[in-house]
Tab-separated table of C-alpha atoms in Angstrom:
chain	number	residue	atom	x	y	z
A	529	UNK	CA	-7.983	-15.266	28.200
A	530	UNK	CA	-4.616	-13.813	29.645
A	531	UNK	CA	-4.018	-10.122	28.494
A	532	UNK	CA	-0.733	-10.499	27.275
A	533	UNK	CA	-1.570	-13.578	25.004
A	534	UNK	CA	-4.016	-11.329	23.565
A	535	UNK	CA	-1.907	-8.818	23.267
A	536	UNK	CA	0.574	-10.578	21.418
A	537	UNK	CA	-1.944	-11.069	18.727
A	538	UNK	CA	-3.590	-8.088	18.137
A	539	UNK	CA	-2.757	-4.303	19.598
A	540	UNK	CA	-6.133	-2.243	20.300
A	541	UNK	CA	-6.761	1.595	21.301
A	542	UNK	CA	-10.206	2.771	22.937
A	543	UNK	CA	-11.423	6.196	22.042
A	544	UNK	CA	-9.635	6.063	18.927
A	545	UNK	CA	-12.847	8.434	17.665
A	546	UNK	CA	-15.293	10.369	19.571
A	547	UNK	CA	-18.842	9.632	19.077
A	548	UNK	CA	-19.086	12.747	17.124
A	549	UNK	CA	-16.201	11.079	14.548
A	550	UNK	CA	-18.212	7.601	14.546
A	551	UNK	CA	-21.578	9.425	13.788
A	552	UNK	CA	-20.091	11.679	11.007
A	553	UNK	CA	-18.491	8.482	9.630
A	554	UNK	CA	-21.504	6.333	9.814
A	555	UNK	CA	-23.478	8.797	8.292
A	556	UNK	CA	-20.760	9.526	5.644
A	557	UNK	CA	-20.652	5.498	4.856
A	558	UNK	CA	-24.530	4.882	4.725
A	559	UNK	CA	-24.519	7.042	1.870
A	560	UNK	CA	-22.326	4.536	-0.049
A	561	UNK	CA	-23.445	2.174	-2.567
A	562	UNK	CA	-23.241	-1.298	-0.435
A	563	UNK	CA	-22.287	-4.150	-2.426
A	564	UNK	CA	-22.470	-7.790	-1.987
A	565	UNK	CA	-19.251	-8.946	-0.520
A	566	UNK	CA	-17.027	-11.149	-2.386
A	567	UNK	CA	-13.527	-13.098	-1.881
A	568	UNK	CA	-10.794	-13.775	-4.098
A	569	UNK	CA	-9.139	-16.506	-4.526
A	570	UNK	CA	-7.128	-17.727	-7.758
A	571	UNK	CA	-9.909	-17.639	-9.815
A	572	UNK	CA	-10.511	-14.330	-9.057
A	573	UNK	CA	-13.550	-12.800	-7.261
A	574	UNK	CA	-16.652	-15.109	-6.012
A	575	UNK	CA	-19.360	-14.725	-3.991
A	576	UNK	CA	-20.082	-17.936	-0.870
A	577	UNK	CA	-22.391	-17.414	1.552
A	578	UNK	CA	-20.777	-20.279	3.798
A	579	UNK	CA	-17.807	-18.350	3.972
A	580	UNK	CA	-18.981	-14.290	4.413
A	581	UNK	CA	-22.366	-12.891	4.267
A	582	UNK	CA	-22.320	-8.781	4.755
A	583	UNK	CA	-22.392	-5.938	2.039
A	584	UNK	CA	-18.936	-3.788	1.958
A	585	UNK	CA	-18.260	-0.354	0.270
A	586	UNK	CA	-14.891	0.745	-0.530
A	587	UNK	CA	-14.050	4.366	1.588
A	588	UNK	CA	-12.058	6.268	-1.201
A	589	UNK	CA	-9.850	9.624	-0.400
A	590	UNK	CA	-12.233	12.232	-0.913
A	591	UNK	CA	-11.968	15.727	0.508
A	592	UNK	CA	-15.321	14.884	2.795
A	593	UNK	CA	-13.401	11.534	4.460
A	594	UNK	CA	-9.514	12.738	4.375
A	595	UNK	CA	-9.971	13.500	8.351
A	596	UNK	CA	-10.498	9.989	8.463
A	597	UNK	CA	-7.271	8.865	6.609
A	598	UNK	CA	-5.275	10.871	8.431
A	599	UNK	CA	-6.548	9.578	11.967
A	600	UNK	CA	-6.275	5.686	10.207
A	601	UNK	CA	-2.916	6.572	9.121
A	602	UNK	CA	-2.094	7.870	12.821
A	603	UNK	CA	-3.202	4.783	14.763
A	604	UNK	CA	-1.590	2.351	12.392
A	605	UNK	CA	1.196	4.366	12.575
A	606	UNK	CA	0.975	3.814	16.501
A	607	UNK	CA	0.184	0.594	16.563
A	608	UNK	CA	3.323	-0.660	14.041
A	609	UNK	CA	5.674	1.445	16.199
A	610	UNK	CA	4.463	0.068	19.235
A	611	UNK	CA	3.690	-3.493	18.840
A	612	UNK	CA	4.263	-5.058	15.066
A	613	UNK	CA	7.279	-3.369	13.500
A	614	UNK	CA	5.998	-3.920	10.161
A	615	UNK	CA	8.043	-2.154	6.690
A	616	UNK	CA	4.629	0.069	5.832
A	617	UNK	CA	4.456	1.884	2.745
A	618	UNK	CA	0.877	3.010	2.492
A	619	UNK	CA	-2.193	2.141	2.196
A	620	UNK	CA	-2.607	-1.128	-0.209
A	621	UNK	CA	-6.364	-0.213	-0.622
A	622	UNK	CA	-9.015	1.566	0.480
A	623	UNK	CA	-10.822	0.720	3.794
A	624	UNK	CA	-13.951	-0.783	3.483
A	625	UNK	CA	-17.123	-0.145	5.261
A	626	UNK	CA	-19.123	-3.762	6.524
A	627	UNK	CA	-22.552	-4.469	6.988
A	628	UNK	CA	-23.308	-7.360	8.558
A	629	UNK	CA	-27.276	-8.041	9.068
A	630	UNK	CA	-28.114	-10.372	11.227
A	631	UNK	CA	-31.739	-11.240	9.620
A	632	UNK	CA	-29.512	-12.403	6.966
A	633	UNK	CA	-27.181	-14.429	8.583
A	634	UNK	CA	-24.508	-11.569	8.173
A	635	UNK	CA	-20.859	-13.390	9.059
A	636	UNK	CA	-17.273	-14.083	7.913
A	637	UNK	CA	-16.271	-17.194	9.128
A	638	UNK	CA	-12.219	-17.799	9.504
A	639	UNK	CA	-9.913	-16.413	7.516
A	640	UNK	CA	-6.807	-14.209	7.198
A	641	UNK	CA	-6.534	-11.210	4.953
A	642	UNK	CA	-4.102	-12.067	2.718
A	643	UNK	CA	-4.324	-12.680	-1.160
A	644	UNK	CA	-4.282	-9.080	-2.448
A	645	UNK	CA	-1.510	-7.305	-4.499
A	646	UNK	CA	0.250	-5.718	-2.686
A	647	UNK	CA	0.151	-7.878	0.111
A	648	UNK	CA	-1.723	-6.931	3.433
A	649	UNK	CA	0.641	-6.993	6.173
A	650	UNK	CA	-1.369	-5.064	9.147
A	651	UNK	CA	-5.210	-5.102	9.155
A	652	UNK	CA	-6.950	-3.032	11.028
A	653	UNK	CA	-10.622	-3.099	12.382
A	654	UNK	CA	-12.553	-0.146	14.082
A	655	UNK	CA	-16.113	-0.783	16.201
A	656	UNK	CA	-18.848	2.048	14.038
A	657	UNK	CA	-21.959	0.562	15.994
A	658	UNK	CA	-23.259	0.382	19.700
A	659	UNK	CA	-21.987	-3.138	20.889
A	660	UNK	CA	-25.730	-3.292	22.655
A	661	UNK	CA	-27.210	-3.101	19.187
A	662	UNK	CA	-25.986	-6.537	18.107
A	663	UNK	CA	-25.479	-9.908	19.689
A	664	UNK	CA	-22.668	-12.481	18.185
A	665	UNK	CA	-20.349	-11.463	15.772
A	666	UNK	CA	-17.356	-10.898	17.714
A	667	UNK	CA	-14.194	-10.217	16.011
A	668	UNK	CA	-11.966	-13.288	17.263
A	669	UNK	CA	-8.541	-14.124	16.499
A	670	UNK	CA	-7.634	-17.824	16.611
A	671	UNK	CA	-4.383	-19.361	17.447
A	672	UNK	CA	-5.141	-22.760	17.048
A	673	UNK	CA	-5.501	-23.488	20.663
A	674	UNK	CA	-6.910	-20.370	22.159
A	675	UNK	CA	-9.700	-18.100	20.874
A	676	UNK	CA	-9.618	-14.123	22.145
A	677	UNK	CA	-12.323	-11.759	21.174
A	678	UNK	CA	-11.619	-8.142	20.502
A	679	UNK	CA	-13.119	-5.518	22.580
A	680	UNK	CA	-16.914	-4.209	21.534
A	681	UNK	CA	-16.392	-0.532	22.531
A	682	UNK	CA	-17.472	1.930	20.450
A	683	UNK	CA	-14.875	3.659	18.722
A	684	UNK	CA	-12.397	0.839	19.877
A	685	UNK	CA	-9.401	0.188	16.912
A	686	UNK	CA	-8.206	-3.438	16.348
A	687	UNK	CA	-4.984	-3.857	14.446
A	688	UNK	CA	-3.694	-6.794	14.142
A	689	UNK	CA	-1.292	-8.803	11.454
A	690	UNK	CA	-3.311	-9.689	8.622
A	691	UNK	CA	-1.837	-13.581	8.523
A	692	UNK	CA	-3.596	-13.832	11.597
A	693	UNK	CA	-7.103	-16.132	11.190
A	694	UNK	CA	-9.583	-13.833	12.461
């Protein structure tokens, strides 16, 4: 994988938290009723196990999580100015907080985010757990012929355009 190919697909930041930031957070998001996942589609929201297998909660603006906003706000903020020149106007919706478990099968195969109202235009994803704590489930971006993974790091911040099949 050249760095520059990969870098024309996604735009990523290391030590975007400290592991202070990540261990409030985590601790702040375990706390959240998890839900089953779900996708939408034109029939509206459905569950398929083929397709995504985690349990998501939305992170809402709350007094205890509006350091976290701000900092989200700040690196997509970076990121668009730097690599993706996007028109952003806000956040569309809340960011959500994954769980994928590996004893059950825990995945999301390809896809892009797009389908919600307004539409996504930058997505962005940030590493919460130890990279040695899992095995598979890289984030990839795939561009048809070539496959790049994102960085593991801890506290590593992927954005990326959300047309993009991740």
């Amino acid at each position: 994988m050249s760095e520059a190919g990969a870098q024309s697909i996604f735009s990523q930041r290391g030590g975007a938290f400290s592991a202070e930031e990540l261990d409030r957070l985590e601790r702040y998001c375990d706390g959240l009723a998890l839900a089953k996942s779900s996708l939408s589609g034109p029939q509206g929201q459905y569950t398929n196990d083929v397709i995504r297998i985690c349990h998501v909660a939305s992170i809402l603006q709350v007094p205890d999580i509006m350091w976290f906003y701000e900092r989200v706000a700040g690196i997509v903020r970076d990121f668009n100015e730097r690599t993706f020149r996007f028109d952003l106007r806000g956040f569309s919706e809340p960011p959500q907080y994954m769980v994928y478990n590996g004893t059950e099968g825990g995945h999301f195969d390809w896809h892009m985010d797009t389908g919600s109202r307004p539409p996504r235009k930058l997505s962005l994803t940030i590493q919460l757990s130890d990279p040695a704590a899992y095995t598979d489930c890289d984030l990839q971006f795939n561009t048809g012929t070539v496959t790049y993974n994102a960085p593991r790091d801890r506290g590593m911040a992927v954005g990326f355009p959300s047309h993009t099949i991740h």
